[in-house]
Coordinates of N, CA and C in Angstrom, one line a residue:
M1 N 12.1 20.8 26.5 CA 12.8 19.5 26.9 C 13.2 18.7 25.7
N2 N 14.5 18.5 25.5 CA 14.9 17.8 24.3 C 14.8 16.3 24.4
T3 N 15.0 15.6 23.3 CA 14.9 14.1 23.3 C 15.9 13.4 24.1
S4 N 17.2 13.9 24.1 CA 18.2 13.3 24.8 C 18.0 13.4 26.3
Y5 N 17.4 14.5 26.8 CA 17.1 14.7 28.2 C 16.1 13.7 28.6
I6 N 15.1 13.5 27.8 CA 14.0 12.6 28.1 C 14.6 11.1 28.2
Q7 N 15.4 10.8 27.2 CA 16.0 9.4 27.2 C 16.9 9.2 28.4
K8 N 17.6 10.3 28.8 CA 18.7 10.1 29.8 C 18.1 10.2 31.2
Y9 N 17.1 11.0 31.4 CA 16.6 11.2 32.8 C 15.2 10.8 33.0
V10 N 14.3 11.2 32.1 CA 12.8 11.0 32.4 C 12.5 9.5 32.4
I11 N 12.8 8.8 31.3 CA 12.5 7.4 31.1 C 13.1 6.6 32.3
P12 N 14.4 6.7 32.6 CA 14.9 5.9 33.7 C 14.2 6.3 35.0
G13 N 13.8 7.5 35.2 CA 13.1 7.9 36.4 C 11.8 7.3 36.5
I14 N 11.0 7.2 35.4 CA 9.7 6.5 35.5 C 9.9 5.0 35.8
A15 N 10.9 4.4 35.1 CA 11.2 3.0 35.3 C 11.5 2.8 36.8
S16 N 12.3 3.6 37.4 CA 12.7 3.5 38.8 C 11.4 3.5 39.7
I17 N 10.5 4.4 39.4 CA 9.3 4.5 40.2 C 8.5 3.2 40.1
L18 N 8.4 2.7 38.9 CA 7.6 1.5 38.7 C 8.3 0.3 39.4
F19 N 9.6 0.2 39.4 CA 10.3 -0.8 40.1 C 10.1 -0.8 41.6
I20 N 10.0 0.5 42.2 CA 9.8 0.6 43.6 C 8.4 0.1 44.0
F21 N 7.4 0.3 43.2 CA 6.1 -0.1 43.6 C 5.8 -1.6 43.2
N22 N 6.6 -2.1 42.2 CA 6.4 -3.5 41.8 C 7.8 -4.0 41.5
P23 N 8.6 -4.5 42.4 CA 9.9 -5.0 42.2 C 10.0 -6.2 41.2
S24 N 8.9 -6.8 41.0 CA 8.9 -8.0 40.1 C 9.0 -7.6 38.7
L25 N 8.8 -6.3 38.4 CA 8.8 -5.8 37.0 C 10.3 -5.9 36.4
S26 N 10.4 -6.3 35.2 CA 11.7 -6.1 34.5 C 11.6 -5.0 33.4
Y27 N 12.7 -4.6 32.9 CA 12.7 -3.6 31.9 C 11.8 -3.9 30.7
S28 N 11.8 -5.2 30.3 CA 11.0 -5.7 29.1 C 9.5 -5.5 29.4
D29 N 9.1 -5.4 30.6 CA 7.7 -5.3 30.9 C 7.2 -3.9 30.6
I30 N 8.1 -2.9 30.5 CA 7.6 -1.5 30.3 C 8.2 -1.0 28.9
A31 N 8.9 -1.9 28.2 CA 9.5 -1.5 26.9 C 8.5 -1.7 25.8
Y32 N 8.7 -1.1 24.7 CA 7.9 -1.2 23.5 C 7.9 -2.7 23.1
P33 N 6.9 -3.2 22.4 CA 6.8 -4.5 21.9 C 7.9 -4.8 20.9
N34 N 8.4 -6.0 20.8 CA 9.4 -6.4 19.8 C 8.7 -6.9 18.5
F35 N 8.9 -6.2 17.4 CA 8.2 -6.6 16.2 C 9.1 -7.5 15.3
T36 N 10.4 -7.7 15.7 CA 11.3 -8.3 14.8 C 10.9 -9.7 14.4
E37 N 10.3 -10.5 15.3 CA 9.9 -11.9 14.9 C 8.8 -11.9 13.9
V38 N 7.9 -11.0 14.1 CA 6.8 -10.9 13.1 C 7.3 -10.5 11.7
V39 N 8.2 -9.5 11.7 CA 8.8 -9.1 10.4 C 9.6 -10.2 9.8
E40 N 10.5 -10.8 10.5 CA 11.4 -11.8 9.9 C 10.6 -13.0 9.4
K41 N 9.5 -13.3 10.1 CA 8.7 -14.5 9.6 C 7.9 -14.1 8.4
N42 N 7.4 -12.9 8.2 CA 6.4 -12.6 7.2 C 7.0 -11.8 6.0
I43 N 8.1 -11.1 6.2 CA 8.6 -10.3 5.1 C 8.8 -11.1 3.8
P44 N 9.2 -12.3 3.8 CA 9.4 -13.1 2.5 C 8.1 -13.2 1.8
A45 N 6.9 -13.2 2.5 CA 5.6 -13.4 1.8 C 5.0 -12.1 1.4
V46 N 5.7 -11.0 1.5 CA 5.1 -9.7 1.1 C 5.8 -9.3 -0.2
V47 N 5.1 -8.9 -1.2 CA 5.6 -8.6 -2.5 C 5.3 -7.2 -3.0
I48 N 6.1 -6.7 -3.9 CA 5.8 -5.4 -4.6 C 5.0 -5.8 -5.9
V49 N 4.0 -5.1 -6.1 CA 3.1 -5.3 -7.3 C 3.3 -4.1 -8.3
H50 N 3.8 -4.5 -9.5 CA 4.0 -3.5 -10.6 C 2.9 -3.8 -11.6
A51 N 2.2 -2.7 -12.0 CA 1.2 -2.8 -13.1 C 1.4 -1.8 -14.1
K52 N 1.2 -2.1 -15.4 CA 1.3 -1.2 -16.5 C 0.0 -1.2 -17.3
K53 N -0.5 0.0 -17.6 CA -1.7 0.0 -18.5 C -1.4 1.0 -19.6
T54 N -1.9 0.8 -20.8 CA -1.7 1.6 -22.0 C -2.7 2.7 -22.0
I55 N -2.3 3.9 -22.1 CA -3.1 5.1 -22.2 C -3.0 5.7 -23.6
T56 N -4.1 5.8 -24.3 CA -4.0 6.4 -25.6 C -4.1 7.9 -25.5
N57 N -3.1 8.6 -26.1 CA -3.0 10.0 -26.0 C -4.3 10.7 -26.5
S58 N -4.7 11.7 -25.8 CA -5.9 12.5 -26.3 C -5.4 13.7 -27.1
P59 N -6.2 14.2 -28.0 CA -5.7 15.3 -28.8 C -5.6 16.6 -28.0
S60 N -4.5 17.3 -28.3 CA -4.3 18.6 -27.6 C -4.8 19.7 -28.4
M61 N -5.0 19.5 -29.7 CA -5.5 20.5 -30.6 C -6.1 19.9 -31.9
N62 N -7.0 20.6 -32.5 CA -7.7 20.1 -33.7 C -6.8 20.3 -35.0
P63 N -6.5 19.3 -35.7 CA -5.7 19.5 -36.9 C -6.4 20.2 -38.0
N64 N -7.8 20.2 -37.9 CA -8.5 20.8 -39.0 C -8.8 22.3 -38.6
I65 N -7.7 23.0 -38.4 CA -7.8 24.4 -38.0 C -8.1 25.2 -39.3
P66 N -9.2 26.0 -39.2 CA -9.5 26.9 -40.3 C -8.3 27.8 -40.7
N67 N -8.1 27.9 -42.0 CA -7.1 28.8 -42.6 C -5.7 28.4 -42.1
L68 N -5.5 27.1 -41.8 CA -4.1 26.6 -41.5 C -3.2 26.6 -42.7
P69 N -2.1 27.3 -42.6 CA -1.2 27.3 -43.8 C -0.8 25.9 -44.2
D70 N -0.6 25.7 -45.5 CA -0.3 24.4 -46.0 C 1.0 23.9 -45.5
E71 N 2.0 24.8 -45.2 CA 3.3 24.3 -44.8 C 3.2 23.7 -43.4
F72 N 2.2 23.9 -42.6 CA 2.1 23.4 -41.3 C 1.3 22.0 -41.3
K73 N 0.6 21.7 -42.3 CA -0.3 20.5 -42.3 C 0.5 19.2 -42.2
P74 N 1.7 19.1 -42.9 CA 2.5 17.9 -42.7 C 2.9 17.6 -41.2
F75 N 3.1 18.7 -40.5 CA 3.5 18.6 -39.1 C 2.4 17.9 -38.3
F76 N 1.1 18.4 -38.5 CA 0.0 17.8 -37.8 C -0.3 16.4 -38.3
D77 N -0.1 16.1 -39.5 CA -0.4 14.8 -40.1 C 0.5 13.7 -39.4
K78 N 1.7 14.1 -38.9 CA 2.6 13.1 -38.3 C 2.0 12.6 -36.9
F79 N 1.2 13.5 -36.3 CA 0.8 13.2 -35.0 C -0.7 12.8 -34.9
F80 N -1.5 13.2 -35.9 CA -2.9 13.0 -35.8 C -3.4 12.1 -37.0
D81 N -4.4 11.3 -36.7 CA -5.1 10.6 -37.7 C -6.2 11.5 -38.1
E82 N -6.2 11.8 -39.4 CA -7.1 12.9 -39.9 C -8.6 12.4 -39.8
E83 N -8.8 11.1 -39.9 CA -10.2 10.6 -39.8 C -10.7 10.5 -38.4
Q84 N -9.9 10.0 -37.5 CA -10.3 9.8 -36.1 C -10.1 11.0 -35.3
N85 N -9.3 12.0 -35.7 CA -9.0 13.2 -35.0 C -8.3 12.9 -33.6
T86 N -7.5 11.9 -33.6 CA -6.8 11.5 -32.4 C -5.3 11.4 -32.7
P87 N -4.4 11.7 -31.7 CA -3.0 11.6 -32.0 C -2.6 10.1 -32.1
R88 N -1.6 9.9 -32.9 CA -1.0 8.6 -33.1 C -0.1 8.2 -32.0
G89 N -0.1 7.0 -31.6 CA 0.8 6.6 -30.5 C 0.1 6.5 -29.1
S90 N 0.7 5.9 -28.2 CA 0.2 5.8 -26.8 C 1.3 5.6 -25.9
R91 N 1.0 5.6 -24.6 CA 2.1 5.5 -23.6 C 1.6 4.5 -22.5
Q92 N 2.6 4.0 -21.8 CA 2.3 3.1 -20.7 C 2.4 3.9 -19.4
A93 N 1.4 3.8 -18.6 CA 1.3 4.4 -17.3 C 1.6 3.4 -16.2
P94 N 2.7 3.5 -15.4 CA 3.0 2.5 -14.4 C 2.2 2.8 -13.1
S95 N 1.9 1.7 -12.4 CA 1.3 1.8 -11.1 C 1.9 0.8 -10.2
F96 N 2.1 1.1 -9.0 CA 2.8 0.1 -8.1 C 2.1 0.1 -6.7
G97 N 2.2 -1.0 -6.1 CA 1.7 -1.1 -4.7 C 2.3 -2.3 -4.0
S98 N 1.6 -2.9 -3.1 CA 2.1 -4.1 -2.4 C 1.1 -5.2 -2.4
G99 N 1.5 -6.3 -2.0 CA 0.6 -7.5 -1.9 C 1.2 -8.5 -1.0
F100 N 0.5 -9.6 -0.8 CA 1.0 -10.7 0.1 C 0.5 -12.0 -0.4
I101 N 1.3 -13.0 -0.2 CA 1.1 -14.4 -0.8 C 0.2 -15.2 0.2
L102 N -0.9 -15.7 -0.4 CA -1.9 -16.4 0.4 C -1.6 -17.9 0.4
T103 N -1.1 -18.4 -0.8 CA -0.9 -19.9 -0.9 C 0.4 -20.2 -1.5
K104 N 0.9 -21.4 -1.2 CA 2.3 -21.8 -1.7 C 2.3 -21.9 -3.2
D105 N 1.2 -22.1 -3.9 CA 1.2 -22.2 -5.3 C 0.9 -20.8 -6.0
G106 N 1.0 -19.7 -5.3 CA 1.1 -18.4 -5.9 C -0.1 -17.5 -6.0
Y107 N -1.1 -17.7 -5.2 CA -2.2 -16.7 -5.1 C -1.8 -15.6 -4.2
I108 N -2.1 -14.4 -4.7 CA -1.6 -13.1 -4.1 C -2.7 -12.1 -4.0
M109 N -2.9 -11.5 -2.8 CA -3.9 -10.5 -2.5 C -3.3 -9.1 -2.7
T110 N -4.0 -8.2 -3.3 CA -3.6 -6.8 -3.3 C -4.9 -5.9 -3.5
N111 N -4.7 -4.6 -3.7 CA -5.9 -3.7 -3.9 C -6.3 -3.7 -5.3
N112 N -7.5 -3.6 -5.6 CA -8.0 -3.4 -6.9 C -7.5 -2.2 -7.6
H113 N -7.4 -1.1 -6.9 CA -6.9 0.2 -7.5 C -5.5 0.1 -8.0
V114 N -4.7 -0.8 -7.4 CA -3.3 -1.0 -7.8 C -3.2 -1.5 -9.2
I115 N -4.1 -2.5 -9.6 CA -4.0 -3.2 -10.9 C -5.1 -2.9 -11.8
A116 N -6.0 -2.0 -11.5 CA -7.2 -1.8 -12.3 C -6.8 -1.4 -13.8
N117 N -7.4 -2.0 -14.7 CA -7.3 -1.7 -16.2 C -5.8 -1.9 -16.7
S118 N -5.1 -2.7 -16.0 CA -3.7 -3.0 -16.4 C -3.6 -4.0 -17.5
D119 N -2.5 -3.8 -18.3 CA -2.2 -4.7 -19.4 C -1.2 -5.8 -19.0
E120 N -0.3 -5.4 -18.0 CA 0.8 -6.2 -17.6 C 1.0 -6.1 -16.1
I121 N 1.1 -7.2 -15.4 CA 1.3 -7.2 -13.9 C 2.5 -8.1 -13.6
T122 N 3.5 -7.6 -12.8 CA 4.6 -8.4 -12.3 C 4.7 -8.1 -10.8
I123 N 5.3 -9.1 -10.1 CA 5.5 -8.9 -8.7 C 7.0 -9.2 -8.4
T124 N 7.5 -8.5 -7.4 CA 8.9 -8.6 -7.0 C 8.9 -9.1 -5.5
M125 N 9.6 -10.2 -5.3 CA 9.7 -10.7 -3.9 C 10.8 -10.1 -3.1
S126 N 10.9 -10.4 -1.9 CA 11.9 -9.8 -1.0 C 13.3 -10.2 -1.4
D127 N 13.5 -11.3 -2.1 CA 14.9 -11.7 -2.6 C 15.1 -11.1 -4.0
Q128 N 14.2 -10.2 -4.5 CA 14.3 -9.5 -5.8 C 13.9 -10.4 -7.0
T129 N 13.4 -11.6 -6.7 CA 12.9 -12.4 -7.8 C 11.6 -11.8 -8.4
E130 N 11.6 -11.7 -9.7 CA 10.5 -11.1 -10.4 C 9.7 -12.2 -11.1
L131 N 8.3 -12.1 -11.0 CA 7.5 -13.1 -11.6 C 6.3 -12.4 -12.3
S132 N 5.9 -12.9 -13.4 CA 4.8 -12.4 -14.1 C 3.5 -12.9 -13.4
A133 N 2.5 -12.0 -13.3 CA 1.3 -12.4 -12.6 C 0.1 -12.1 -13.5
K134 N -0.9 -12.9 -13.3 CA -2.2 -12.7 -14.0 C -3.3 -12.4 -13.0
L135 N -4.3 -11.6 -13.5 CA -5.4 -11.3 -12.6 C -6.4 -12.4 -12.6
V136 N -6.7 -12.9 -11.5 CA -7.7 -14.0 -11.3 C -9.1 -13.3 -11.2
G137 N -9.2 -12.3 -10.3 CA -10.5 -11.7 -10.1 C -10.3 -10.4 -9.3
S138 N -11.2 -9.5 -9.4 CA -11.2 -8.3 -8.6 C -12.5 -7.8 -8.3
D139 N -12.6 -6.9 -7.2 CA -13.9 -6.3 -6.8 C -13.7 -4.9 -6.5
E140 N -14.2 -4.0 -7.4 CA -14.0 -2.6 -7.2 C -14.6 -2.0 -5.9
R141 N -15.7 -2.6 -5.5 CA -16.4 -2.1 -4.4 C -15.6 -2.3 -3.1
S142 N -15.1 -3.5 -2.9 CA -14.3 -3.7 -1.7 C -12.8 -3.4 -1.9
D143 N -12.4 -3.0 -3.2 CA -11.1 -2.7 -3.5 C -10.1 -3.8 -3.3
L144 N -10.5 -5.0 -3.6 CA -9.6 -6.2 -3.5 C -9.4 -6.8 -4.8
A145 N -8.2 -7.4 -5.0 CA -7.9 -8.2 -6.2 C -7.1 -9.4 -5.9
L146 N -7.3 -10.5 -6.7 CA -6.5 -11.7 -6.5 C -5.7 -11.9 -7.7
L147 N -4.4 -12.1 -7.5 CA -3.4 -12.4 -8.6 C -2.9 -13.8 -8.5
K148 N -2.3 -14.3 -9.6 CA -1.7 -15.7 -9.6 C -0.4 -15.6 -10.3
V149 N 0.6 -16.2 -9.7 CA 1.9 -16.4 -10.3 C 2.2 -17.9 -10.5
D150 N 3.0 -18.2 -11.5 CA 3.3 -19.6 -11.7 C 4.6 -20.0 -10.9
A151 N 4.3 -20.5 -9.7 CA 5.5 -20.8 -8.8 C 5.0 -21.9 -7.8
D152 N 5.9 -22.5 -7.1 CA 5.6 -23.5 -6.1 C 6.4 -23.2 -4.9
D153 N 5.8 -23.7 -3.8 CA 6.5 -23.7 -2.5 C 6.9 -22.3 -2.1
L154 N 6.0 -21.3 -2.3 CA 6.3 -19.9 -1.9 C 6.0 -19.7 -0.4
P155 N 6.6 -18.7 0.2 CA 6.3 -18.4 1.6 C 4.9 -17.7 1.6
T156 N 4.2 -18.0 2.7 CA 2.8 -17.4 2.8 C 2.6 -16.7 4.2
V157 N 1.6 -15.9 4.2 CA 1.2 -15.3 5.5 C 0.1 -16.2 6.1
N158 N -0.2 -15.9 7.4 CA -1.3 -16.5 8.1 C -2.4 -15.5 8.2
I159 N -3.6 -15.8 7.7 CA -4.7 -14.9 7.8 C -5.4 -15.1 9.1
G160 N -5.6 -13.9 9.8 CA -6.2 -13.9 11.1 C -7.6 -13.3 10.9
T161 N -8.1 -12.7 12.0 CA -9.4 -12.1 12.0 C -9.3 -10.7 12.6
S162 N -10.1 -9.8 12.1 CA -10.1 -8.4 12.7 C -11.1 -8.3 13.8
E163 N -11.9 -9.3 14.0 CA -13.0 -9.2 14.9 C -12.6 -8.9 16.4
N164 N -11.4 -9.5 16.7 CA -10.9 -9.4 18.1 C -10.0 -8.2 18.3
L165 N -9.8 -7.4 17.3 CA -8.9 -6.2 17.4 C -9.5 -5.3 18.5
K166 N -8.6 -4.7 19.3 CA -9.0 -3.8 20.3 C -8.4 -2.4 20.0
L167 N -9.1 -1.4 20.4 CA -8.5 0.0 20.2 C -7.3 0.1 21.1
G168 N -6.2 0.6 20.5 CA -5.0 0.8 21.2 C -4.0 -0.4 21.0
E169 N -4.5 -1.4 20.3 CA -3.7 -2.6 20.1 C -2.6 -2.3 19.0
W170 N -1.4 -2.9 19.3 CA -0.3 -2.7 18.3 C -0.5 -3.4 17.0
V171 N -0.2 -2.8 15.9 CA -0.3 -3.4 14.6 C 0.9 -2.9 13.8
L172 N 1.3 -3.6 12.7 CA 2.3 -3.1 11.9 C 2.1 -3.5 10.4
A173 N 2.7 -2.7 9.5 CA 2.5 -2.8 8.1 C 3.8 -3.1 7.4
I174 N 3.8 -3.9 6.4 CA 4.9 -4.1 5.5 C 4.5 -3.8 4.1
G175 N 5.2 -2.9 3.4 CA 4.9 -2.5 2.1 C 6.0 -1.7 1.4
S176 N 5.7 -1.0 0.4 CA 6.8 -0.4 -0.4 C 6.4 1.1 -0.7
P177 N 6.3 1.9 0.4 CA 6.0 3.3 0.2 C 7.0 4.1 -0.7
F178 N 6.5 4.8 -1.7 CA 7.4 5.6 -2.6 C 8.4 4.7 -3.2
G179 N 8.2 3.4 -3.3 CA 9.2 2.5 -4.0 C 10.3 2.0 -3.1
F180 N 10.2 2.3 -1.8 CA 11.2 1.8 -0.8 C 10.7 0.4 -0.4
D181 N 11.3 -0.6 -1.1 CA 10.7 -1.9 -0.9 C 10.8 -2.5 0.5
H182 N 9.7 -3.2 0.9 CA 9.7 -4.0 2.1 C 10.0 -3.1 3.3
T183 N 9.3 -2.0 3.4 CA 9.4 -1.0 4.5 C 8.5 -1.4 5.6
V184 N 8.9 -1.4 6.9 CA 8.1 -1.8 8.0 C 7.7 -0.5 8.8
T185 N 6.4 -0.4 9.1 CA 6.0 0.7 10.0 C 5.0 0.2 11.0
A186 N 4.9 0.8 12.1 CA 4.0 0.3 13.2 C 3.2 1.4 13.9
G187 N 2.2 1.0 14.5 CA 1.3 1.9 15.2 C 0.3 1.2 16.0
I188 N -0.9 1.8 16.3 CA -1.9 1.2 17.0 C -3.3 1.3 16.3
V189 N -4.2 0.5 16.7 CA -5.6 0.6 16.1 C -6.2 1.8 16.7
S190 N -6.6 2.7 15.9 CA -7.2 4.0 16.3 C -8.8 3.9 16.3
G191 N -9.3 3.1 15.5 CA -10.8 3.0 15.4 C -11.2 1.8 14.6
K192 N -12.4 1.4 14.7 CA -12.9 0.2 14.0 C -14.3 0.6 13.3
K193 N -14.6 -0.2 12.2 CA -15.8 0.0 11.5 C -16.0 1.4 11.0
R194 N -15.0 2.0 10.5 CA -15.1 3.4 10.0 C -15.7 3.4 8.6
N195 N -16.7 4.3 8.4 CA -17.2 4.5 7.0 C -16.6 5.7 6.5
L196 N -16.0 5.6 5.3 CA -15.4 6.8 4.7 C -16.4 7.5 3.8
P197 N -16.2 8.8 3.5 CA -17.1 9.6 2.7 C -17.4 8.9 1.4
N198 N -18.7 8.8 1.1 CA -19.2 8.2 -0.2 C -18.9 6.7 -0.3
E199 N -18.6 6.1 0.9 CA -18.4 4.7 0.9 C -18.8 4.1 2.2
S200 N -19.8 3.3 2.2 CA -20.3 2.7 3.5 C -20.3 1.1 3.4
Y201 N -19.6 0.6 2.4 CA -19.6 -0.9 2.2 C -18.6 -1.5 3.0
V202 N -17.4 -0.9 3.2 CA -16.3 -1.6 3.9 C -16.2 -0.9 5.3
P203 N -16.2 -1.7 6.4 CA -16.0 -1.2 7.7 C -14.6 -1.1 8.0
Y204 N -13.9 -0.1 7.6 CA -12.4 0.1 7.7 C -11.9 0.0 9.1
I205 N -10.7 -0.5 9.2 CA -9.9 -0.4 10.5 C -9.1 0.9 10.3
Q206 N -9.2 1.8 11.3 CA -8.4 3.0 11.3 C -7.2 2.8 12.2
T207 N -6.0 3.2 11.7 CA -4.8 3.1 12.5 C -4.0 4.4 12.3
D208 N -2.9 4.4 13.1 CA -2.0 5.5 12.9 C -0.7 5.0 12.4
V209 N -0.7 3.8 11.8 CA 0.5 3.2 11.1 C 0.8 4.1 9.9
A210 N 2.0 4.4 9.7 CA 2.4 5.3 8.6 C 2.2 4.5 7.3
I211 N 1.2 5.0 6.5 CA 0.9 4.4 5.2 C 1.0 5.5 4.1
N212 N 1.7 5.2 3.0 CA 1.9 6.1 2.0 C 1.7 5.5 0.6
P213 N 1.7 6.2 -0.5 CA 1.6 5.6 -1.8 C 2.6 4.5 -2.0
G214 N 2.2 3.3 -2.4 CA 3.0 2.2 -2.5 C 2.7 1.1 -1.5
N215 N 2.1 1.6 -0.3 CA 1.7 0.6 0.7 C 0.4 -0.1 0.3
S216 N -0.4 0.5 -0.6 CA -1.7 -0.1 -0.9 C -1.6 -1.5 -1.3
G217 N -2.5 -2.3 -0.7 CA -2.5 -3.7 -1.0 C -1.7 -4.6 0.0
G218 N -0.8 -3.9 0.8 CA 0.0 -4.6 1.7 C -0.7 -5.1 3.0
P219 N -0.1 -6.0 3.7 CA -0.8 -6.6 4.9 C -0.6 -5.7 6.1
L220 N -1.6 -5.8 7.0 CA -1.6 -5.2 8.3 C -1.6 -6.4 9.3
F221 N -0.5 -6.5 10.1 CA -0.3 -7.6 11.0 C -0.6 -7.2 12.5
N222 N -1.1 -8.2 13.3 CA -1.1 -8.0 14.7 C 0.2 -8.6 15.3
L223 N 0.4 -8.5 16.6 CA 1.6 -9.0 17.2 C 1.8 -10.5 17.1
N224 N 0.7 -11.2 16.8 CA 0.9 -12.7 16.6 C 1.4 -13.0 15.2
G225 N 1.5 -12.0 14.4 CA 2.0 -12.3 13.0 C 0.9 -12.6 12.1
D226 N -0.4 -12.4 12.5 CA -1.5 -12.7 11.6 C -1.9 -11.5 10.8
V227 N -2.4 -11.7 9.6 CA -2.9 -10.6 8.8 C -4.3 -10.3 9.3
V228 N -4.5 -9.1 9.7 CA -5.8 -8.6 10.2 C -6.4 -7.6 9.3
G229 N -5.7 -7.2 8.3 CA -6.3 -6.2 7.3 C -5.4 -6.0 6.1
V230 N -6.0 -5.3 5.1 CA -5.2 -5.0 3.9 C -5.2 -3.4 3.8
N231 N -4.0 -2.9 3.9 CA -3.8 -1.4 3.9 C -4.3 -0.9 2.6
A232 N -5.2 0.1 2.6 CA -5.9 0.6 1.4 C -5.9 2.1 1.2
Q233 N -6.1 2.9 2.2 CA -6.3 4.3 2.0 C -5.7 5.1 3.1
I234 N -5.5 6.4 2.8 CA -5.0 7.3 3.8 C -5.9 8.6 3.8
Y235 N -6.0 9.3 4.9 CA -6.6 10.6 4.9 C -5.5 11.6 4.8
T236 N -5.5 12.5 3.8 CA -4.4 13.4 3.7 C -4.8 14.7 3.0
R237 N -4.2 15.7 3.3 CA -4.3 17.0 2.6 C -3.0 17.4 1.9
S238 N -2.0 16.5 2.1 CA -0.7 16.8 1.4 C -0.3 15.8 0.4
G239 N -1.0 14.6 0.4 CA -0.6 13.5 -0.5 C 0.2 12.5 0.2
G240 N 0.6 12.8 1.5 CA 1.4 11.9 2.3 C 0.7 11.6 3.6
F241 N 1.4 10.8 4.4 CA 0.8 10.3 5.7 C 0.6 11.5 6.6
M242 N -0.6 11.5 7.3 CA -0.9 12.5 8.2 C -1.5 11.9 9.5
G243 N -1.2 10.6 9.8 CA -1.6 10.0 11.0 C -2.9 9.3 11.0
V244 N -3.6 9.2 9.8 CA -4.9 8.6 9.7 C -4.8 7.6 8.5
S245 N -4.8 6.3 8.8 CA -4.7 5.3 7.7 C -5.9 4.3 7.9
F246 N -6.3 3.7 6.8 CA -7.4 2.8 6.8 C -7.0 1.5 6.1
A247 N -7.5 0.4 6.7 CA -7.2 -1.0 6.2 C -8.6 -1.7 6.1
I248 N -8.7 -2.5 5.0 CA -9.8 -3.4 4.8 C -9.7 -4.5 5.8
P249 N -10.7 -4.8 6.7 CA -10.6 -5.8 7.7 C -10.5 -7.2 7.1
A250 N -9.8 -8.1 7.8 CA -9.7 -9.5 7.4 C -10.9 -10.2 7.9

């Protein structure tokens, strides 16, 4: 049974049966929820977090090779410090994720693993404005970090609570998976108070919202538009979304 057949015949048939038994129903009563208001209200307060950290190259071979011909020694001397036995030079490793603005004066929440050991942090807003950010504080155990940008009158999210979340409740995420900025995905709450392997500190919210690399640190919203969690991890065997995602509860 293909998708077009279902859309053309099956769904209208089910709707007709519901109308027969309850004529007061409208189509909106059986349609999917409308996320547009939540997205339009909150997307300006969701940011992309870019972090860079300097990695010193590790030696790939020992320059003090026994019986090394003299003509090759200058080649190794260009790349290695003979006393430290390490290659000269370093490289910057980029990391990116998502975050959301808590206060109008520029405090931003994200995941600790997005910015850990970084030398430089910048954020990009939905209007493509780029701002330099500094790390205020972070906690590796809960995987949360607080950033600060120098700005005023910024759009903010409303922080809710995860205590009242119910299994099967609709939730949605805004983030930047694989660099596709301000992507919206939706799903339901699949479980609560999940303990992940080797980690029992955070009682994660489990959802089937599509979360991929780049979503980390982004907000998880309920249908009221309140942040109920911070998207943090996925369970995967492929490196991508497999239907099991985890958020730190608000």
